[in-house]
mmCIF file of C-alpha atoms in Angstrom:
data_model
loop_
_atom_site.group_PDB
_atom_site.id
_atom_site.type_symbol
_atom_site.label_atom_id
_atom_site.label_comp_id
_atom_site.label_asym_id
_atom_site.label_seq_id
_atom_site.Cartn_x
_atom_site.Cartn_y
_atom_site.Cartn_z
ATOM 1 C CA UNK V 20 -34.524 22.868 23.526
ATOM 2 C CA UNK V 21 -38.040 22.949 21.795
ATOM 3 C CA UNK V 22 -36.158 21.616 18.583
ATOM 4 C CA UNK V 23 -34.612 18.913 16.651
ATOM 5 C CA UNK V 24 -31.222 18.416 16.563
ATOM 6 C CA UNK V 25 -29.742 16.371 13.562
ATOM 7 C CA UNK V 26 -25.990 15.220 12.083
ATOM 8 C CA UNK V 27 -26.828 13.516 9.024
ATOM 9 C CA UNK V 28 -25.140 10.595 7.355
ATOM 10 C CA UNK V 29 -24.064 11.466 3.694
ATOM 11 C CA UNK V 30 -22.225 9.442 0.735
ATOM 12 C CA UNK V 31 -21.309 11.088 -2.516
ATOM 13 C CA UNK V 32 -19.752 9.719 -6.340
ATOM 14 C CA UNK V 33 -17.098 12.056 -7.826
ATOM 15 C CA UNK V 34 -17.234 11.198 -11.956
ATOM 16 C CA UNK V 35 -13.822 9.903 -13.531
ATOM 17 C CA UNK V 36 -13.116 13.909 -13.958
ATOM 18 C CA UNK V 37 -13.796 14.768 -10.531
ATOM 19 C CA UNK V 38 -16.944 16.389 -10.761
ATOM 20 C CA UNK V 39 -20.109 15.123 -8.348
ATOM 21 C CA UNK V 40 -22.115 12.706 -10.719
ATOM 22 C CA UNK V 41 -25.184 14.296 -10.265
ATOM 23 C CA UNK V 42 -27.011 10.768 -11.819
ATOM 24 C CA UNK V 43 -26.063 9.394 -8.124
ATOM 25 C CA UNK V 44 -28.832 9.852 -5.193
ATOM 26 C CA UNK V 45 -30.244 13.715 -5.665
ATOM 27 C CA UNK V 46 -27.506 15.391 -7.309
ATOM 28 C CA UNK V 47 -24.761 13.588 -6.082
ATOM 29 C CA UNK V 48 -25.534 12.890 -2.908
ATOM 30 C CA UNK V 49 -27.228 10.405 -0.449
ATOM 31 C CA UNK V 50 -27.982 11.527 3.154
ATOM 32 C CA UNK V 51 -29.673 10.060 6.557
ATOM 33 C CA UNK V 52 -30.160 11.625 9.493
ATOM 34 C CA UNK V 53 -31.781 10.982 13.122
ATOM 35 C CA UNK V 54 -32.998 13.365 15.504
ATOM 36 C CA UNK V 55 -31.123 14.737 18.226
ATOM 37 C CA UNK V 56 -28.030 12.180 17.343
ATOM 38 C CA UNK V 57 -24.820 12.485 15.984
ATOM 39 C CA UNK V 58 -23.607 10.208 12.856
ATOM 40 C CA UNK V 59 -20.884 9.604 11.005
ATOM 41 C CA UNK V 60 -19.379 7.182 8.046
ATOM 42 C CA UNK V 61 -16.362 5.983 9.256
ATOM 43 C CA UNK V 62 -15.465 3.483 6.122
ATOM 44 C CA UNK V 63 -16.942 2.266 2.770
ATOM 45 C CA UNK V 64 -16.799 -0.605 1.040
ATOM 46 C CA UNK V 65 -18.364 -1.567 -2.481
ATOM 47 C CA UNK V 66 -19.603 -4.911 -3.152
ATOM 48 C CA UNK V 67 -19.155 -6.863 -6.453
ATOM 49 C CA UNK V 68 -22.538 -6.207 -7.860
ATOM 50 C CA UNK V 69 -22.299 -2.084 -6.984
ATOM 51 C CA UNK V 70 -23.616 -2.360 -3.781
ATOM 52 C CA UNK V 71 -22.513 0.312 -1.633
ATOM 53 C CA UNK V 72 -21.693 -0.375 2.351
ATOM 54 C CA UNK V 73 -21.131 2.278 4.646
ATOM 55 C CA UNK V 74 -19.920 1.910 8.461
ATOM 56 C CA UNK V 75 -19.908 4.714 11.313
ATOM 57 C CA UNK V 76 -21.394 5.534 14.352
ATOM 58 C CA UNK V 77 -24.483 6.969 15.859
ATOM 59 C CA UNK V 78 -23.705 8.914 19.231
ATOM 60 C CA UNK V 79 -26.386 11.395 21.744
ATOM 61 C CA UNK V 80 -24.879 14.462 22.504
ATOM 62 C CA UNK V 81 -24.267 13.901 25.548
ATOM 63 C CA UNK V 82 -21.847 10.688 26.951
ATOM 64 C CA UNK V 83 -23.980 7.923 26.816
ATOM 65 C CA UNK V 84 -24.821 4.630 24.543
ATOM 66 C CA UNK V 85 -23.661 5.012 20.941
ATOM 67 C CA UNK V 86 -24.483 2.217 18.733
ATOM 68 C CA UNK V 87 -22.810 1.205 15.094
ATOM 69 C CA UNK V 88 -24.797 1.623 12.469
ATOM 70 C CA UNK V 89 -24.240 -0.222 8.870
ATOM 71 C CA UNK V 90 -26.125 0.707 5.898
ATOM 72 C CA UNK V 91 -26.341 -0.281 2.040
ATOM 73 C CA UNK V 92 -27.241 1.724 -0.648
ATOM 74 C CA UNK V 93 -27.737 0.521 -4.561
ATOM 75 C CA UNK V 94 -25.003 1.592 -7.035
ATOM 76 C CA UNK V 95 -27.405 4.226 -7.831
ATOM 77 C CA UNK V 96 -27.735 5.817 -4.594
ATOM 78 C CA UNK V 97 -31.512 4.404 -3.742
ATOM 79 C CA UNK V 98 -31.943 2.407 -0.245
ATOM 80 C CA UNK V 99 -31.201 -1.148 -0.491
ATOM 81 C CA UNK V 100 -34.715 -2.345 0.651
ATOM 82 C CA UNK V 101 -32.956 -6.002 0.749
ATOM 83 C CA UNK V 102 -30.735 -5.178 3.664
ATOM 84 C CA UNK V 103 -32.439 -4.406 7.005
ATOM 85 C CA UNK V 104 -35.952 -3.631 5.041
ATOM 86 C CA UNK V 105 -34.368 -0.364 4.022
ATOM 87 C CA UNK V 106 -33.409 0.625 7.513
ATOM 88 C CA UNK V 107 -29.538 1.436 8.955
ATOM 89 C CA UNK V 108 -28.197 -1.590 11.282
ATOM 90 C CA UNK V 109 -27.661 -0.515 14.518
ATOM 91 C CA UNK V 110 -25.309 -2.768 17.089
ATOM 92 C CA UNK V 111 -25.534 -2.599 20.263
ATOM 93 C CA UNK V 112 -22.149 -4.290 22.363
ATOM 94 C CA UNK V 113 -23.729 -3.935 25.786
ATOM 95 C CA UNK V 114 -26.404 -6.057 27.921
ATOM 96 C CA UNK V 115 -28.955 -5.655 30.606
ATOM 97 C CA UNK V 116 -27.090 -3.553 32.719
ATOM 98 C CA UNK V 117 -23.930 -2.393 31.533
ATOM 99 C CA UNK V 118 -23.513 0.738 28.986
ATOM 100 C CA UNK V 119 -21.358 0.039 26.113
ATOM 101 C CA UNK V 120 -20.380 3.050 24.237
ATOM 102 C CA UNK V 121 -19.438 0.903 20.695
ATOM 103 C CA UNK V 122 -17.741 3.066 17.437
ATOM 104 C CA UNK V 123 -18.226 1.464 13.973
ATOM 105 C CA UNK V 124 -14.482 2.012 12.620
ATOM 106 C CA UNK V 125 -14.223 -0.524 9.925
ATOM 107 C CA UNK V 126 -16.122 -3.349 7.073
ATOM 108 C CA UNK V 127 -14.961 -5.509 5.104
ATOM 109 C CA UNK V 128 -17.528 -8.042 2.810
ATOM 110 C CA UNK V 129 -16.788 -11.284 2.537
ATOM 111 C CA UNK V 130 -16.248 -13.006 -0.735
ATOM 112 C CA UNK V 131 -20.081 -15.187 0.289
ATOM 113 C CA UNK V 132 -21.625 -11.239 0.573
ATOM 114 C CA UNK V 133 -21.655 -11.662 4.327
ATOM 115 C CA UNK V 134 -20.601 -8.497 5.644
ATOM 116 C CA UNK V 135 -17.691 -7.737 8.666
ATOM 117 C CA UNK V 136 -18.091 -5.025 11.032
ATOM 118 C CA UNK V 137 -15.151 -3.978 13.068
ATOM 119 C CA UNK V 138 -14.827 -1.144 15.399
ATOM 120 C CA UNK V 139 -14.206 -0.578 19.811
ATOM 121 C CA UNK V 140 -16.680 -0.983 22.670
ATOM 122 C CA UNK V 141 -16.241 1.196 25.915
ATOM 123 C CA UNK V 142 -15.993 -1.132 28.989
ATOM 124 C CA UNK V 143 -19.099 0.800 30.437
ATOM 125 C CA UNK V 144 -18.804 4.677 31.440
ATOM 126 C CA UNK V 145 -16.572 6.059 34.475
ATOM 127 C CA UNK V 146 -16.322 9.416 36.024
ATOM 128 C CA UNK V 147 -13.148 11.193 35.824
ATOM 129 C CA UNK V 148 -11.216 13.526 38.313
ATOM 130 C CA UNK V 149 -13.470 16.153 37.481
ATOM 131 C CA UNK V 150 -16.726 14.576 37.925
ATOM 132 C CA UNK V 151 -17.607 14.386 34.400
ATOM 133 C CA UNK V 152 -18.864 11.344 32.538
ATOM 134 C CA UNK V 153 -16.523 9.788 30.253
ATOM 135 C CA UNK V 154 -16.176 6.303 28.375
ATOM 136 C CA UNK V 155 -14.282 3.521 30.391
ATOM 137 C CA UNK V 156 -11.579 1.646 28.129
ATOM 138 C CA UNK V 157 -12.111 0.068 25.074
ATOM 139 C CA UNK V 158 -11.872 -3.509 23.739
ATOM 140 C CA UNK V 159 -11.826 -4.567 20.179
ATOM 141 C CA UNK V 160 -15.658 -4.921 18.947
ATOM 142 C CA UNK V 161 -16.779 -7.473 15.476
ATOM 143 C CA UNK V 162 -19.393 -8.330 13.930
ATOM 144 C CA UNK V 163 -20.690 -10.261 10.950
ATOM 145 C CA UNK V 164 -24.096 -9.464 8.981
ATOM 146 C CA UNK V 165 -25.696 -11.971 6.668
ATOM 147 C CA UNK V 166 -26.178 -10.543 3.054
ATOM 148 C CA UNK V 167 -29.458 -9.233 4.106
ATOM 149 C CA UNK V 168 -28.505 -7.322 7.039
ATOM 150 C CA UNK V 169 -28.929 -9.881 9.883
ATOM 151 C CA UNK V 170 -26.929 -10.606 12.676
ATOM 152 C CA UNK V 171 -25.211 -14.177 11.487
ATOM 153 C CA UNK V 172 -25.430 -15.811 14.750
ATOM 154 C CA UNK V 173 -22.888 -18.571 13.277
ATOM 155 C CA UNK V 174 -20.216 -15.955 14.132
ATOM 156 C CA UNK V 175 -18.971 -14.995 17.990
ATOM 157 C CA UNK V 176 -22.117 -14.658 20.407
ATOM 158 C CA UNK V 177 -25.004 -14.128 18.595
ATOM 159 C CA UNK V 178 -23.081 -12.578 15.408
ATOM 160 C CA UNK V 179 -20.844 -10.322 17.947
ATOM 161 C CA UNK V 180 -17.186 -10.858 19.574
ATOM 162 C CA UNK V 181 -15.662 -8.591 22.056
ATOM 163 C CA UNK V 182 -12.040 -8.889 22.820
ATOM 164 C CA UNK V 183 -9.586 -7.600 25.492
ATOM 165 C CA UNK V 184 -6.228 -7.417 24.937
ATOM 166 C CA UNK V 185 -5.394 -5.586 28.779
ATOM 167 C CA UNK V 186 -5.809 -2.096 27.917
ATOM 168 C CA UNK V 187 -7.702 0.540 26.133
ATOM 169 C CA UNK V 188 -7.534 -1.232 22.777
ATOM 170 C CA UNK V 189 -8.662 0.240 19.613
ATOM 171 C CA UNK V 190 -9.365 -1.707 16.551
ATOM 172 C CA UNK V 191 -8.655 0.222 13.496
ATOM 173 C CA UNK V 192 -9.099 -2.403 10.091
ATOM 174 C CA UNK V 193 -11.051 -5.586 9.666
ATOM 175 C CA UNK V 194 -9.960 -7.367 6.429
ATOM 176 C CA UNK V 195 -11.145 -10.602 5.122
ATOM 177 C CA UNK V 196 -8.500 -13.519 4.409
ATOM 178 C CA UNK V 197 -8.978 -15.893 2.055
ATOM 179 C CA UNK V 198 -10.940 -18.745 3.021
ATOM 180 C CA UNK V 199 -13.130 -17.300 5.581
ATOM 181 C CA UNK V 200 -10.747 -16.051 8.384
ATOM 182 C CA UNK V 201 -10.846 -12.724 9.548
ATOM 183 C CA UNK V 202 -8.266 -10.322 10.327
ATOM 184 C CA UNK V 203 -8.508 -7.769 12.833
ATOM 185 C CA UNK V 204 -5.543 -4.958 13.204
ATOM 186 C CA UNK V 205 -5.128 -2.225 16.152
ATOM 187 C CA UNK V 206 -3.531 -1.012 19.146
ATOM 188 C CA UNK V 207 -3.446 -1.303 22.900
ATOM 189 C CA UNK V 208 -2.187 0.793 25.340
ATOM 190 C CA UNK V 209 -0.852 -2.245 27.000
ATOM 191 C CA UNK V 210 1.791 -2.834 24.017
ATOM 192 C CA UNK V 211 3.656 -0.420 22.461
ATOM 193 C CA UNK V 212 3.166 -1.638 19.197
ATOM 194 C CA UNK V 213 0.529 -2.227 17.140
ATOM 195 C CA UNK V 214 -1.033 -5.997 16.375
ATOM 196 C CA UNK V 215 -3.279 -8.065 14.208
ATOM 197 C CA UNK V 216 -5.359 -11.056 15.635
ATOM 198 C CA UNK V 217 -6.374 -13.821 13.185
ATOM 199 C CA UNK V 218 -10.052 -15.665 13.570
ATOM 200 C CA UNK V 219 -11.502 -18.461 12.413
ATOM 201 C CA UNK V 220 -15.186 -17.503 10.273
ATOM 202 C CA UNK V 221 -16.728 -18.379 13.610
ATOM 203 C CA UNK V 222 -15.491 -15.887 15.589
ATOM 204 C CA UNK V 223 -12.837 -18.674 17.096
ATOM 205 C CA UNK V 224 -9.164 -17.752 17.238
ATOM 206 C CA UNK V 225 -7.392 -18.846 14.707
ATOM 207 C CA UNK V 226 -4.035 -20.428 16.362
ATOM 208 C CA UNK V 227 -2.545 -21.262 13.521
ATOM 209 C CA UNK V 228 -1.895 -17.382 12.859
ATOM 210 C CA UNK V 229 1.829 -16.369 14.481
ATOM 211 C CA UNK V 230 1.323 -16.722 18.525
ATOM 212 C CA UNK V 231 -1.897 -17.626 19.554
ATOM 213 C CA UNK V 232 -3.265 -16.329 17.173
ATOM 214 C CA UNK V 233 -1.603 -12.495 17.247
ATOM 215 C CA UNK V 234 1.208 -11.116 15.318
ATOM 216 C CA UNK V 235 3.281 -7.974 16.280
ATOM 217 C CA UNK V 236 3.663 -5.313 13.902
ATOM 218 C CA UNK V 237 6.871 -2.716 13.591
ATOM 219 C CA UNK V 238 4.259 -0.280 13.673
ATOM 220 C CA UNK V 239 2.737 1.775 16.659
ATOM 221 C CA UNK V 240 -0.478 2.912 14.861
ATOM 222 C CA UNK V 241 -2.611 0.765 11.941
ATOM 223 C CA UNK V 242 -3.788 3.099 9.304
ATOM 224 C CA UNK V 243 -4.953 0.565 6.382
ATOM 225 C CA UNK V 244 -5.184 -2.800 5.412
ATOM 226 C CA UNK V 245 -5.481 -5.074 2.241
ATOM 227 C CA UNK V 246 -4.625 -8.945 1.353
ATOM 228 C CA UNK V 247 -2.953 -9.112 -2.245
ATOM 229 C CA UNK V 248 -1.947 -12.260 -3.938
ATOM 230 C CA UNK V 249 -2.769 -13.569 -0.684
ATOM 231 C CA UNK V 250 -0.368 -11.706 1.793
ATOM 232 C CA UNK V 251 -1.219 -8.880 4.191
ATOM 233 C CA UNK V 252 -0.139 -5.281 3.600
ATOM 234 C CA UNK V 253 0.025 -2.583 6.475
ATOM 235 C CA UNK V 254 0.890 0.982 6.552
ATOM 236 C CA UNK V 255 0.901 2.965 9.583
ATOM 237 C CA UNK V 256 3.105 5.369 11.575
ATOM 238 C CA UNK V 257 6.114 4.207 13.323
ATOM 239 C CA UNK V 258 6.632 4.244 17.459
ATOM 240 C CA UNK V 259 8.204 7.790 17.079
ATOM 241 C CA UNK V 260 5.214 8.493 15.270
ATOM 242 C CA UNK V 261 7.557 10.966 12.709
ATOM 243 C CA UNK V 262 7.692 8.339 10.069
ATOM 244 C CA UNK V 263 5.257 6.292 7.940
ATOM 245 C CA UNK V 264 5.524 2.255 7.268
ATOM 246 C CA UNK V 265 4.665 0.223 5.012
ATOM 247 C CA UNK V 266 5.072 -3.903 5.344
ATOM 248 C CA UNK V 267 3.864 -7.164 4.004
ATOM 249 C CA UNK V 268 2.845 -10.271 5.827
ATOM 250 C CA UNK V 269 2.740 -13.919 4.867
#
């Protein structure tokens, strides 16, 4: 009301001791910011030479079409002028027509530089029982940039998959396998426990990968992911949601 509104984006370096290193961005910090938006970094990644990656999302402040954003930022903390001419990435799920409220959860860079995005997609917007406008369900949401920030259009539809697994599903980790697969890990409210879905690096499923291409996990949430020496690890909480897990995968 006669003003801007503004969340802003910030990334900051803690030194070996702890302390902000102050030689990163201005005094320690990095920030970005649009008006009358919410953002947040969900994840972070950083990329053999330095690079920093940052995922999150950008929403209004009222129910409507946030997008994920992706941005890169030199080891230093300056803007990465080589990725997206120095701007954020912003992905848009939906198409003429339908609203697609999308959260950037997850990246993961591949070992070629190209860079995953994982995160959920609302199946439009609904109105609930008290005539307010919420998001409809969600279905898992990738995508893959090329080194410089472009959609790779090699990958999915146009660089971006959507997948429904029956439910309200919420992706949670993207990871990259060996090879160029990917490996996406979440939940569904149709299942009560938590899965991972193997694809092939163009967005195909792999069906090579336990049943069709899906694995169960003994877990009812994913909260990380990593490949070492070439199998998958997974912690999370258990169904009774008292208890954390840990487990490995071939």
């Amino acid at each position: 009301i006669g003003g801007v509104i503004e969340f802003a984006l910030s990334v900051s370096l803690m030194g070996g001791a702890g302390a902000i290193d102050t030689n990163f961005g201005s005094g320690g910090s990095v920030s970005a910011g649009a008006a009358n938006f919410s953002q947040v970094w969900n994840q972070i990644r950083v990329q053999s030479d330095g690079s920093i990656v940052t995922v999150g999302t950008k929403s209004p402040f009222l129910p409507g079409n946030s997008n994920i954003i992706v941005g890169r930022y030199l080891s230093t903390g300056a803007i990465d002028f080589t990725f997206n001419g120095g701007n954020l990435v912003e992905l848009d799920f939906g198409s003429a027509g339908l609203v697609r409220p999308d959260e950037g959860i997850s990246v993961a860079i591949q070992s070629d530089g190209r860079i995953l995005v994982g995160g959920s997609s609302a199946n439009g917007l609904t109105t609930n029982v008290l005539g307010s406008t919420v998001i409809g369900p969600l279905d898992f949401a990738l995508a893959r940039l090329n080194a410089n920030g472009t959609l790779d259009t090699t990958f999915g539809v146009g660089g971006k998959l959507i997948a429904d697994f029956g439910g309200s599903d919420s992706l949670r980790r993207v990871v990259a396998l060996p090879g160029g697969r990917i490996l996406a890990l979440g939940s569904s409210s149709a299942t009560a426990n938590a899965f991972m879905v193997a694809y092939n690096g163009n967005g195909t499923l792999d069906n090579g990968f336990g049943s069709a291409g899906r694995v169960t996990l003994n877990l009812a949430t994913v909260g990380d992911a990593a490949v070492v020496n070439g199998q998958v690890l997974v912690t999370g909480s258990a169904s009774n949601l008292d208890s954390m897990v840990s487990s490995r995968y071939n």
